[in-house]
Coordinates of C-alpha atoms in Angstrom, one line a residue:
M109 CA 11.1 48.3 -51.8
I110 CA 14.1 48.9 -54.1
L111 CA 16.5 49.0 -51.1
I112 CA 15.2 45.5 -49.9
V113 CA 15.9 44.1 -53.4
L114 CA 19.4 45.6 -53.5
L115 CA 20.2 44.3 -50.0
G116 CA 19.0 40.9 -50.9
A117 CA 21.2 40.9 -54.0
C118 CA 24.2 41.9 -51.9
A119 CA 23.5 39.1 -49.4
V120 CA 23.4 36.4 -52.2
T121 CA 26.8 37.7 -53.5
T122 CA 28.4 37.8 -50.1
G123 CA 27.0 34.3 -49.3
R124 CA 28.6 32.8 -52.4
T125 CA 32.0 34.5 -51.5
T126 CA 31.7 33.1 -48.0
D127 CA 30.8 29.7 -49.4
D128 CA 33.7 29.7 -51.8
L129 CA 36.2 30.8 -49.2
T130 CA 34.9 28.0 -46.9
T131 CA 35.1 25.4 -49.8
T132 CA 38.7 26.6 -50.7
T133 CA 39.7 26.2 -46.9
A134 CA 38.1 22.8 -46.7
V135 CA 39.8 21.6 -49.9
K136 CA 43.2 22.8 -48.6
I137 CA 42.7 21.1 -45.4
A138 CA 41.7 17.8 -47.2
L139 CA 44.7 18.0 -49.4
L140 CA 47.0 18.6 -46.5
N141 CA 45.6 15.6 -44.6
D142 CA 46.0 13.3 -47.6
A143 CA 49.0 11.1 -47.3
R144 CA 49.7 11.0 -50.9
V145 CA 49.4 14.7 -51.8
G146 CA 49.7 16.4 -48.4
G147 CA 53.3 17.4 -49.0
L148 CA 52.8 19.0 -52.3
R149 CA 52.4 22.8 -52.7
L150 CA 49.1 23.0 -54.6
D151 CA 47.1 26.3 -55.1
V152 CA 43.3 26.1 -54.6
K153 CA 40.9 28.7 -55.9
T154 CA 37.1 28.4 -55.8
F155 CA 34.5 30.3 -57.8
Q156 CA 30.8 29.5 -57.4
G157 CA 31.6 26.0 -56.2
V158 CA 34.0 25.3 -59.1
V159 CA 37.5 24.5 -57.6
T160 CA 40.7 25.0 -59.7
L161 CA 43.8 23.1 -58.6
A162 CA 47.1 24.4 -59.8
G163 CA 50.7 23.5 -59.0
T164 CA 53.2 20.7 -59.7
V165 CA 52.7 17.1 -58.9
N166 CA 55.2 14.1 -59.2
S167 CA 52.9 11.8 -61.3
D168 CA 49.6 11.4 -63.1
A169 CA 48.5 9.3 -60.1
D170 CA 49.2 12.3 -57.7
A171 CA 47.2 14.6 -59.9
R172 CA 44.3 12.1 -60.0
Q173 CA 44.4 11.7 -56.1
A174 CA 44.3 15.6 -55.7
I175 CA 41.4 15.8 -57.9
A176 CA 39.6 13.0 -56.1
V177 CA 40.3 14.6 -52.7
A178 CA 38.9 17.9 -53.8
R179 CA 35.8 16.4 -55.4
A180 CA 35.0 14.7 -52.1
V181 CA 34.8 17.9 -50.3
H182 CA 31.2 19.2 -49.4
G183 CA 30.3 22.2 -51.5
V184 CA 32.5 21.4 -54.5
R185 CA 30.5 21.4 -57.7
R186 CA 33.3 20.6 -60.1
V187 CA 37.0 20.5 -60.1
T188 CA 39.2 21.9 -62.8
S189 CA 42.8 20.9 -63.0
E190 CA 45.8 23.1 -64.0
L191 CA 48.2 20.6 -62.4
K192 CA 51.4 20.1 -64.1
I193 CA 53.3 16.7 -63.8
Q194 CA 57.0 16.9 -63.2
P195 CA 58.6 13.8 -62.0
Q196 CA 61.3 14.1 -59.4

């Protein structure tokens, strides 16, 4: 009985990790496909559905667009921005 409970807990943890990896990949693809932010080098990390965007963008509008693109991806619960604005 204890073994079943332990295996069930492992499955939940593994499932979250897989979902986070899938979400991170989906956000990266969505950002690359976006005409406005596709050329920017942004880092994407996901933990329990919370996506963190980091990197440098050219304007506040680019930051808002990156956040909006990430929010639109299925599986994203919330987006945290660590984006820095550095005009070219």
